Structure formats: structure tokens, C-alpha cells
Amino acid sequence: MIEKIIEHFGLEKHPEGGYFREVYRSENYIENESLPENIVGRRSYATSIYFMLTSDEVSKLHRIKSDETWHFYGGDPLVVLEIDEDGNVHRTVLGNDFLNGQQLQYTVRANRWFGAYLEDGGEYSLVGCTVAPGFDFRDFEMAQMTHLNEEFPEIEFDDKIVNELI
């Protein structure tokens, strides 16, 4: 089933883990002078991708300079783990059981460390990610433990973060 989904959507390996394919990139641009000062160069208004995680992979902790909205499409529940500006860890479960607290979509704010993983026992999760202003790899940064220790020296991160997401 997983291989069929990868083939059907034309997914490729993603540097953070999982599989992806860009499906939309706006032809219109926001010029640099209208963007936050930490973004260099112009950006598309928005971009979107299909993204799939399987049971043997995680989306490693990373951050980007734009807001990213995750949309659940199918498969098993997916946990989006996010570290806010104060070092608090938040876990949001994406899935179709919305009457029991799962979310159909969730937005991670710009410049926050985040990653994702399947809940125990899950095979795969297929989601979409929409980024505005549009995604650019110049805005993408993978986490290292030194980053987290420098930004949040008073926080002791749990084993899931230290052992699996970095």
C-alpha cells in the first residue's frame, strides 16, 4: 500500500524524513522589502506539498521562516511536535477522529522548531503542508541539540526529542 501511494503521488525522499512532492507554487511573488527582515529574497505567495511519513521514519526537528499549515488527508494519526518560544513542547495529533480531539489541520508558526511522527502502531500518514509566504530551502534549518541547548538552556527535553527527532 505504501509503495502504491508513493508511486501514485510521485513522492520523493525529503531531507527531514518522509516523502514529498510539491503540488503548488504561486506564480505571484512578495518582494523582499515586504517580507520579514529574516527572509532574504522574494518569495511566492504560497506553496503546498503532499507529505507522507511511514512507521520507520520521523520528520526531524526543523524550522522555517514562514507559517506552515498541515492538513490531514488519510492513513494513521500523525503527531506534530512543536517547541514554542519559551521552550514549551506541544503535541498536536492530526487525524480524522476530530470528535475525539484529533485535528484535520494545524498551523505551526514561523521560526518554531517542529517535527512529526506517527502514533505507535501506525503504518503511514498522508498530509499536505501549505506554507505562506512560500517555502524556500534558504529558510529551512535542521535542529541540532546545540541549537536547542543554546536557545533553551533551562529546558531538559524528553527522550522522544533527544533520541528520535534530532
Rosetta silent file (secondary structure, phi, psi, omega in degrees, C-alpha in Angstrom):
SEQUENCE: MIEKIIEHFGLEKHPEGGYFREVYRSENYIENESLPENIVGRRSYATSIYFMLTSDEVSKLHRIKSDETWHFYGGDPLVVLEIDEDGNVHRTVLGNDFLNGQQLQYTVRANRWFGAYLEDGGEYSLVGCTVAPGFDFRDFEMAQMTHLNEEFPEIEFDDKIVNELI
SCORE:     score description
SCORE:     0.000 S_00000001
   1 L     0.000  -46.220 -177.964    0.000    0.000    0.000 S_00000001
   2 H   -61.050  -46.052  179.541    2.746    2.482    0.959 S_00000001
   3 H   -62.571  -36.027  178.380    4.681    1.922   -2.275 S_00000001
   4 H   -65.345  -39.664  178.781    1.473    2.382   -4.277 S_00000001
   5 H   -66.409  -45.246  178.463    0.811    5.726   -2.578 S_00000001
   6 H   -57.108  -45.852 -179.461    4.403    6.887   -3.171 S_00000001
   7 H   -68.186  -44.436 -177.626    4.104    5.935   -6.840 S_00000001
   8 H   -58.175  -43.907 -177.414    0.587    7.346   -7.278 S_00000001
   9 H   -93.426   -1.783  179.369    1.534   10.789   -5.977 S_00000001
  10 L    65.157   39.817 -176.040    5.087   10.770   -7.375 S_00000001
  11 L   -77.549  148.835  176.788    6.606   11.282   -3.922 S_00000001
  12 E  -126.513  162.608  178.305   10.358   11.588   -3.350 S_00000001
  13 E   -61.329  140.958  178.098   12.521   11.403   -0.219 S_00000001
  14 L  -107.074  142.663 -179.080   12.525   14.577    1.863 S_00000001
  15 L   -57.746  -29.269 -178.909   15.695   15.810    3.673 S_00000001
  16 L   -85.247   -6.007 -174.114   13.833   15.992    7.018 S_00000001
  17 L   114.230  155.872  179.916   12.463   12.433    6.628 S_00000001
  18 L    82.272 -164.423 -176.036    9.420   11.041    4.877 S_00000001
  19 E  -131.733  150.121 -178.507    8.327   11.584    1.292 S_00000001
  20 E  -153.589  165.619  167.268    7.005   14.644   -0.526 S_00000001
  21 E  -153.822  128.393  175.267    6.051   16.294   -3.788 S_00000001
  22 E   -70.472  130.204 -179.060    5.422   19.961   -4.359 S_00000001
  23 E  -114.727  -14.437  179.046    1.962   20.353   -5.894 S_00000001
  24 E  -152.464  136.455  171.626    1.548   24.127   -5.928 S_00000001
  25 E  -142.684  117.232 -179.191    3.779   27.188   -6.087 S_00000001
  26 L   -56.793  140.603  176.243    2.153   30.556   -6.656 S_00000001
  27 L   -81.541   -9.804  178.852    3.332   32.356   -9.762 S_00000001
  28 L   -96.090  151.817 -173.919    2.990   35.642   -7.891 S_00000001
  29 E  -126.015  151.324  168.680    5.693   36.940   -5.575 S_00000001
  30 E  -100.037  123.891 -178.644    6.111   39.005   -2.445 S_00000001
  31 L   -74.610  153.778 -173.131    9.132   41.248   -2.901 S_00000001
  32 H   -53.321  -40.428 -176.880   11.866   41.219   -0.256 S_00000001
  33 H   -66.350  -14.876  178.624   11.111   44.678    1.144 S_00000001
  34 H   -99.127    1.102 -178.525    7.590   43.478    2.090 S_00000001
  35 L  -101.331  162.331  174.352    8.821   40.358    3.929 S_00000001
  36 L   -55.819  151.401 -173.438   10.114   39.971    7.495 S_00000001
  37 L   -65.617  -18.928  179.290   13.749   41.065    7.801 S_00000001
  38 L   -82.155   -2.356  177.175   14.998   37.499    8.452 S_00000001
  39 L  -103.559  127.488 -179.284   13.900   36.450    4.933 S_00000001
  40 L  -107.991  127.727 -179.939   16.304   37.274    2.102 S_00000001
  41 L    93.335  168.615  179.699   14.965   37.478   -1.451 S_00000001
  42 L   -81.591  160.778 -179.664   11.444   37.381   -2.793 S_00000001
  43 E  -134.527  149.288  170.701    9.020   34.531   -2.084 S_00000001
  44 E   -60.450  153.111  176.861    5.997   33.031   -3.793 S_00000001
  45 L   -54.494  -44.529 -177.575    2.720   33.975   -2.143 S_00000001
  46 L  -160.043  158.599  173.434    2.277   30.330   -1.084 S_00000001
  47 E  -137.834  159.190  173.113    3.386   26.760   -1.758 S_00000001
  48 E  -146.371  150.907  179.136    1.927   23.363   -0.923 S_00000001
  49 E  -134.713  157.120  159.571    3.174   19.795   -0.864 S_00000001
  50 E   -86.449  142.298  179.254    1.937   16.276   -0.292 S_00000001
  51 E  -141.422  132.068  179.743    3.926   14.782    2.588 S_00000001
  52 E  -129.864  132.567  170.983    3.901   11.201    3.835 S_00000001
  53 E  -110.559  145.661  175.163    5.512    9.634    6.875 S_00000001
  54 E  -115.339  171.530 -173.786    5.794    5.892    7.386 S_00000001
  55 L   -62.666  -21.857 -177.172    6.283    3.907   10.573 S_00000001
  56 L   -97.095   10.610 -179.396   10.058    3.683   10.091 S_00000001
  57 L  -138.051  159.531  171.091   10.637    7.444    9.729 S_00000001
  58 L  -129.270  161.676  168.954   10.064   10.723   11.524 S_00000001
  59 E   -90.154  108.186 -176.448   10.089   14.304   10.347 S_00000001
  60 E   -60.954  152.266  178.431   13.214   15.535   12.116 S_00000001
  61 E   -58.054  131.440  179.659   13.053   18.751   14.130 S_00000001
  62 E  -155.878  174.117  172.581   13.486   21.745   11.875 S_00000001
  63 E  -145.744  155.497  175.610   12.194   25.262   11.434 S_00000001
  64 L  -131.209  169.059 -173.444   11.289   27.532    8.580 S_00000001
  65 L   -94.858   10.961  178.800   10.754   31.278    8.364 S_00000001
  66 L  -129.547  161.574  172.248    7.075   31.092    7.309 S_00000001
  67 E   -68.555  145.122  178.820    3.882   29.710    8.828 S_00000001
  68 E  -131.020  119.467  178.504    3.166   26.107    7.789 S_00000001
  69 E  -100.613  125.671  178.369   -0.336   24.632    7.863 S_00000001
  70 E   -96.495  134.391  179.856   -0.614   20.839    7.997 S_00000001
  71 E  -121.890  126.037  179.158   -3.747   19.204    6.502 S_00000001
  72 E   -81.688  129.340  178.286   -4.630   15.574    7.270 S_00000001
  73 E  -109.837  -41.451 -177.291   -5.620   13.532    4.197 S_00000001
  74 E   179.350  173.084 -178.041   -5.506    9.890    5.227 S_00000001
  75 E    92.743 -145.370 -174.875   -3.825    6.971    6.909 S_00000001
  76 L   -97.990  159.613  179.576   -2.971    6.894   10.591 S_00000001
  77 L   -56.002  145.542 -178.819   -2.827    9.752   13.123 S_00000001
  78 E  -124.221  132.075  178.227    0.266   11.945   12.960 S_00000001
  79 E   -96.529  123.292  172.258    1.751   13.846   15.891 S_00000001
  80 E   -98.003  116.641  179.936    3.146   17.306   15.141 S_00000001
  81 E  -101.364  130.627 -174.248    5.620   18.176   17.903 S_00000001
  82 E  -135.394  140.711  176.344    6.388   21.868   18.299 S_00000001
  83 E  -111.824  117.821 -177.789    8.639   23.852   20.630 S_00000001
  84 L   -80.564 -178.747 -174.617    7.362   27.369   21.304 S_00000001
  85 L   -61.974  -23.778  179.950    9.427   30.478   22.044 S_00000001
  86 L   -94.758    3.255 -179.948    9.510   29.668   25.782 S_00000001
  87 L    87.173    5.725  176.725   10.704   26.088   25.264 S_00000001
  88 L   -74.629  137.213 -179.848    7.303   24.525   25.942 S_00000001
  89 E   -97.441  127.545  178.426    6.687   21.346   23.964 S_00000001
  90 E  -118.155  138.958  175.583    3.279   20.984   22.305 S_00000001
  91 E  -121.398  123.503  177.958    1.945   17.858   20.630 S_00000001
  92 E  -118.195  127.692 -178.698   -0.973   18.134   18.206 S_00000001
  93 E   -96.993  119.812  173.989   -2.479   14.966   16.753 S_00000001
  94 E   -91.411  135.398  178.905   -3.666   15.191   13.160 S_00000001
  95 L   176.866  177.531 -177.771   -6.263   12.635   12.145 S_00000001
  96 L   -94.299    3.173  177.556   -9.857   12.091   11.142 S_00000001
  97 L   -91.078   58.868 -173.921  -11.150   11.334   14.660 S_00000001
  98 H   -68.363  -21.640  177.130  -11.926   15.021   15.219 S_00000001
  99 H   -71.845  -15.269  178.163  -14.799   14.273   17.623 S_00000001
 100 H  -115.467   27.925  170.330  -12.160   12.872   19.997 S_00000001
 101 L   100.166  -11.588  176.703   -9.637   15.689   19.762 S_00000001
 102 L   -72.486  153.717 -176.883   -7.685   14.968   16.591 S_00000001
 103 E  -108.604  140.963  174.068   -7.237   17.907   14.244 S_00000001
 104 L   -80.397  -27.320  175.022   -7.870   17.991   10.500 S_00000001
 105 E  -150.759  156.532 -179.397   -5.394   20.849   10.174 S_00000001
 106 E  -154.286  139.894  179.923   -2.900   22.675   12.331 S_00000001
 107 E  -109.726  126.387  172.470   -0.611   25.661   11.746 S_00000001
 108 E   -93.757  126.211 -178.875    2.948   25.854   13.051 S_00000001
 109 L   -71.314  154.364  179.119    4.032   29.465   13.362 S_00000001
 110 L   -54.205  144.528  172.591    7.148   30.739   11.620 S_00000001
 111 L    71.535   11.454  175.639   10.538   30.199   13.303 S_00000001
 112 L   -97.198  142.332  174.069    9.391   27.468   15.718 S_00000001
 113 E   -71.473  135.724  176.954   11.197   24.147   15.937 S_00000001
 114 E  -156.494  159.462  176.654    8.891   21.297   14.920 S_00000001
 115 E  -155.212 -175.527 -178.694    8.829   17.734   13.691 S_00000001
 116 E  -152.958  155.376  177.355    6.324   14.922   13.299 S_00000001
 117 E  -156.628  158.371  176.857    5.915   11.207   13.882 S_00000001
 118 E   -76.210  147.278  171.125    3.259    8.508   13.678 S_00000001
 119 L   -65.852  154.271 -179.249    1.447    7.428   16.794 S_00000001
 120 L   -51.574  134.321  177.650    2.534    3.965   17.966 S_00000001
 121 L    89.957   -8.424 -179.673    1.203    1.224   15.701 S_00000001
 122 L   -76.715  148.514  177.823    0.595    3.487   12.714 S_00000001
 123 L   -93.216  -47.822 -179.127    1.710    2.444    9.213 S_00000001
 124 E  -159.390  161.028  173.290    1.617    5.742    7.354 S_00000001
 125 E  -139.630  130.926  177.708    0.093    9.196    7.359 S_00000001
 126 E  -110.655  121.586 -178.144   -0.578   11.303    4.267 S_00000001
 127 E  -132.334  170.976  170.262   -0.846   15.041    4.864 S_00000001
 128 E  -119.157  150.038  177.123   -0.500   18.277    2.973 S_00000001
 129 E  -128.467  123.075  178.885    1.640   21.216    4.053 S_00000001
 130 E  -112.180  128.340 -175.866    0.866   24.751    2.909 S_00000001
 131 E  -120.326  131.781  177.376    3.483   27.441    3.504 S_00000001
 132 E  -143.507  129.198  -10.362    2.928   31.202    3.245 S_00000001
 133 L   -54.374  158.058 -171.687    4.970   33.111    2.246 S_00000001
 134 L   -53.054  150.049 -178.196    6.023   30.229    0.006 S_00000001
 135 L   -65.875  142.299  174.208    8.631   27.670    1.034 S_00000001
 136 L  -146.236  131.347 -177.166   12.244   28.177    0.023 S_00000001
 137 H   -60.585  -17.483  175.229   15.088   25.886    1.151 S_00000001
 138 H   -65.847  -19.717 -177.955   17.065   29.004    2.134 S_00000001
 139 H   -97.971    5.972 -172.553   14.569   29.330    5.009 S_00000001
 140 L  -102.671  129.278  179.740   14.940   25.693    6.176 S_00000001
 141 E  -137.180  123.990  175.768   17.116   24.761    9.172 S_00000001
 142 E   -81.465  142.234 -179.121   17.531   21.311   10.730 S_00000001
 143 L   -78.798  148.596  168.269   17.837   21.229   14.532 S_00000001
 144 L  -129.054  155.272 -178.044   20.877   20.064   16.413 S_00000001
 145 H   -58.376  -32.885  178.483   20.989   19.559   20.151 S_00000001
 146 H   -62.614  -37.496  176.482   23.391   22.502   20.419 S_00000001
 147 H   -58.499  -50.538 -176.216   20.704   24.767   18.871 S_00000001
 148 H   -65.612  -40.692  179.482   18.129   23.700   21.441 S_00000001
 149 H   -65.922  -35.345  177.743   20.551   23.941   24.367 S_00000001
 150 H   -70.527  -43.083 -178.037   21.592   27.461   23.323 S_00000001
 151 H   -75.560  -33.396 -174.821   18.024   28.690   22.831 S_00000001
 152 L  -132.245   65.575 -174.123   16.528   26.907   25.837 S_00000001
 153 L   -62.103  -24.420 -176.605   19.334   26.302   28.383 S_00000001
 154 L   -88.715   -5.632 -175.183   16.865   25.749   31.243 S_00000001
 155 L   -98.077  134.010  172.302   14.809   23.077   29.443 S_00000001
 156 L  -105.354  109.064 -174.382   15.507   19.357   29.686 S_00000001
 157 L   -78.525  149.382 -176.333   13.956   17.816   26.581 S_00000001
 158 L   -73.986  167.701 -175.730   12.295   14.402   26.684 S_00000001
 159 H   -59.262  -35.731 -179.573   13.717   11.226   25.148 S_00000001
 160 H   -58.000  -43.450 -179.384   11.454   11.406   22.078 S_00000001
 161 H   -70.917  -51.382 -174.059   13.051   14.698   21.071 S_00000001
 162 H   -66.496  -43.381 -172.334   16.639   13.868   22.014 S_00000001
 163 H   -92.454  -22.880 -174.129   16.756   10.281   20.709 S_00000001
 164 H  -119.890  -33.998 -171.902   14.423   10.295   17.719 S_00000001
 165 H   -97.130   -5.952  177.255   13.717   13.768   16.362 S_00000001
 166 L  -112.581    0.000    0.000   17.250   15.192   16.258 S_00000001
